[in-house]
Amino acid sequence: MTDLPDDSSMTAKNDNSVKDYIASLDEQTVKDSQALIEMMQRISGHKPKMWNAGTIGFDTYHYKYDSGREGDGHVIGFYPRKGKITIYLMDGTARYSELLAKLGKHTTTGYCLYIKRLSDVELPILEQIVQQSYENVKSQDGHINQILWKAEK
């Protein structure tokens, strides 16, 4: 099993206010962030929390890898920046290839979905992806020890 990257922005909550952070963003990013907060809060049933430098996360899970490394992370979340929003799918993006093909303008890496603005994508498809990711991570009962980096054959 492969460990997730050591990305402390996903694993360290902080006490900063989500509201204050959102207010510091440009107008378009604020609108997109508010829509994502509403979506992710509805999916998770949890209020948003700040995780390190600017990631807004919802709900938590505990992970423990075969290597012994363990910690806590957000189940779903996003990092808003001007012209680039990163949406975290902690179970990996590859498992959503069929839905991603219908999403609209985006790019991906192992567990990150990048969009410039919400108007570039089909929101119902995005919500379906985030919902499935949330349910998949929660069904792992804290035993996330691998990202599906490549589509299963």
mmCIF file of C-alpha atoms in Angstrom, residues 53-151:
data_model
loop_
_atom_site.group_PDB
_atom_site.id
_atom_site.type_symbol
_atom_site.label_atom_id
_atom_site.label_comp_id
_atom_site.label_asym_id
_atom_site.label_seq_id
_atom_site.Cartn_x
_atom_site.Cartn_y
_atom_site.Cartn_z
ATOM 1 C CA ALA A 53 -2.901 27.634 5.039
ATOM 2 C CA GLY A 54 -6.267 27.958 3.344
ATOM 3 C CA THR A 55 -7.919 24.591 2.966
ATOM 4 C CA ILE A 56 -11.560 24.501 4.019
ATOM 5 C CA GLY A 57 -12.421 20.989 5.160
ATOM 6 C CA PHE A 58 -15.522 19.133 6.265
ATOM 7 C CA ASP A 59 -15.719 16.233 8.715
ATOM 8 C CA THR A 60 -12.649 14.275 9.768
ATOM 9 C CA TYR A 61 -11.298 10.775 9.502
ATOM 10 C CA HIS A 62 -8.346 9.072 11.095
ATOM 11 C CA TYR A 63 -5.870 7.327 8.838
ATOM 12 C CA LYS A 64 -3.199 4.787 9.628
ATOM 13 C CA TYR A 65 -0.844 3.439 7.016
ATOM 14 C CA ASP A 66 0.910 0.084 6.925
ATOM 15 C CA SER A 67 4.114 2.056 7.571
ATOM 16 C CA GLY A 68 2.724 3.083 10.974
ATOM 17 C CA ARG A 69 2.221 6.737 10.061
ATOM 18 C CA GLU A 70 -1.165 8.034 11.186
ATOM 19 C CA GLY A 71 -3.101 11.230 11.627
ATOM 20 C CA ASP A 72 -6.368 13.017 10.977
ATOM 21 C CA GLY A 73 -7.583 14.574 7.764
ATOM 22 C CA HIS A 74 -10.649 16.217 6.320
ATOM 23 C CA VAL A 75 -13.011 13.906 4.457
ATOM 24 C CA ILE A 76 -13.844 16.466 1.749
ATOM 25 C CA GLY A 77 -12.532 19.962 1.260
ATOM 26 C CA PHE A 78 -11.202 22.613 -1.060
ATOM 27 C CA TYR A 79 -8.522 25.274 -1.276
ATOM 28 C CA PRO A 80 -9.778 28.476 -2.948
ATOM 29 C CA ARG A 81 -7.348 30.776 -4.726
ATOM 30 C CA LYS A 82 -7.931 33.363 -7.414
ATOM 31 C CA GLY A 83 -8.285 31.554 -10.712
ATOM 32 C CA LYS A 84 -7.692 28.102 -9.242
ATOM 33 C CA ILE A 85 -9.766 26.073 -6.834
ATOM 34 C CA THR A 86 -8.432 22.745 -5.634
ATOM 35 C CA ILE A 87 -11.063 20.223 -4.562
ATOM 36 C CA TYR A 88 -9.694 17.324 -2.523
ATOM 37 C CA LEU A 89 -10.994 13.821 -3.212
ATOM 38 C CA MET A 90 -9.157 11.862 -0.543
ATOM 39 C CA ASP A 91 -9.944 8.520 -2.150
ATOM 40 C CA GLY A 92 -8.298 9.603 -5.399
ATOM 41 C CA THR A 93 -9.561 11.055 -8.662
ATOM 42 C CA ALA A 94 -9.039 7.994 -10.879
ATOM 43 C CA ARG A 95 -12.132 6.193 -9.606
ATOM 44 C CA TYR A 96 -14.266 9.071 -10.939
ATOM 45 C CA SER A 97 -12.973 9.052 -14.523
ATOM 46 C CA GLU A 98 -16.433 8.508 -16.078
ATOM 47 C CA LEU A 99 -17.972 11.395 -14.136
ATOM 48 C CA LEU A 100 -14.931 13.608 -14.660
ATOM 49 C CA ALA A 101 -15.330 13.134 -18.413
ATOM 50 C CA LYS A 102 -18.742 14.842 -18.090
ATOM 51 C CA LEU A 103 -17.627 17.522 -15.597
ATOM 52 C CA GLY A 104 -16.345 20.264 -17.872
ATOM 53 C CA LYS A 105 -13.070 22.183 -17.846
ATOM 54 C CA HIS A 106 -10.732 20.801 -15.154
ATOM 55 C CA THR A 107 -7.445 19.018 -14.498
ATOM 56 C CA THR A 108 -6.553 16.385 -11.916
ATOM 57 C CA THR A 109 -3.663 14.840 -10.050
ATOM 58 C CA GLY A 110 -3.778 11.893 -7.653
ATOM 59 C CA TYR A 111 -6.303 13.290 -5.183
ATOM 60 C CA CYS A 112 -6.792 16.860 -6.437
ATOM 61 C CA LEU A 113 -9.374 18.208 -8.842
ATOM 62 C CA TYR A 114 -8.466 21.661 -10.176
ATOM 63 C CA ILE A 115 -10.967 24.112 -11.637
ATOM 64 C CA LYS A 116 -10.655 27.802 -12.434
ATOM 65 C CA ARG A 117 -14.237 28.685 -11.507
ATOM 66 C CA LEU A 118 -17.450 26.827 -10.832
ATOM 67 C CA SER A 119 -19.041 28.185 -14.006
ATOM 68 C CA ASP A 120 -16.546 26.016 -15.971
ATOM 69 C CA VAL A 121 -18.081 22.787 -14.660
ATOM 70 C CA GLU A 122 -21.414 21.019 -14.378
ATOM 71 C CA LEU A 123 -22.352 21.501 -10.713
ATOM 72 C CA PRO A 124 -24.631 18.426 -10.497
ATOM 73 C CA ILE A 125 -21.737 16.251 -11.731
ATOM 74 C CA LEU A 126 -19.316 17.892 -9.281
ATOM 75 C CA GLU A 127 -21.762 17.301 -6.443
ATOM 76 C CA GLN A 128 -22.114 13.654 -7.444
ATOM 77 C CA ILE A 129 -18.321 13.205 -7.413
ATOM 78 C CA VAL A 130 -17.928 14.916 -4.017
ATOM 79 C CA GLN A 131 -20.847 12.917 -2.562
ATOM 80 C CA GLN A 132 -19.392 9.607 -3.744
ATOM 81 C CA SER A 133 -15.933 10.522 -2.460
ATOM 82 C CA TYR A 134 -17.355 11.486 0.933
ATOM 83 C CA GLU A 135 -19.293 8.234 1.219
ATOM 84 C CA ASN A 136 -16.302 6.173 0.093
ATOM 85 C CA VAL A 137 -13.903 7.743 2.603
ATOM 86 C CA LYS A 138 -16.436 7.424 5.448
ATOM 87 C CA SER A 139 -17.072 3.765 4.551
ATOM 88 C CA GLN A 140 -13.372 3.027 5.060
ATOM 89 C CA ASP A 141 -13.867 3.490 8.823
ATOM 90 C CA GLY A 142 -10.568 5.311 9.246
ATOM 91 C CA HIS A 143 -8.551 2.798 7.287
ATOM 92 C CA ILE A 144 -7.536 4.997 4.392
ATOM 93 C CA ASN A 145 -4.090 3.770 3.490
ATOM 94 C CA GLN A 146 -4.009 4.173 -0.245
ATOM 95 C CA ILE A 147 -5.103 6.570 -2.924
ATOM 96 C CA LEU A 148 -6.354 5.012 -6.111
ATOM 97 C CA TRP A 149 -3.801 6.773 -8.305
ATOM 98 C CA LYS A 150 -4.646 4.801 -11.415
ATOM 99 C CA ALA A 151 -7.904 3.388 -12.662
#
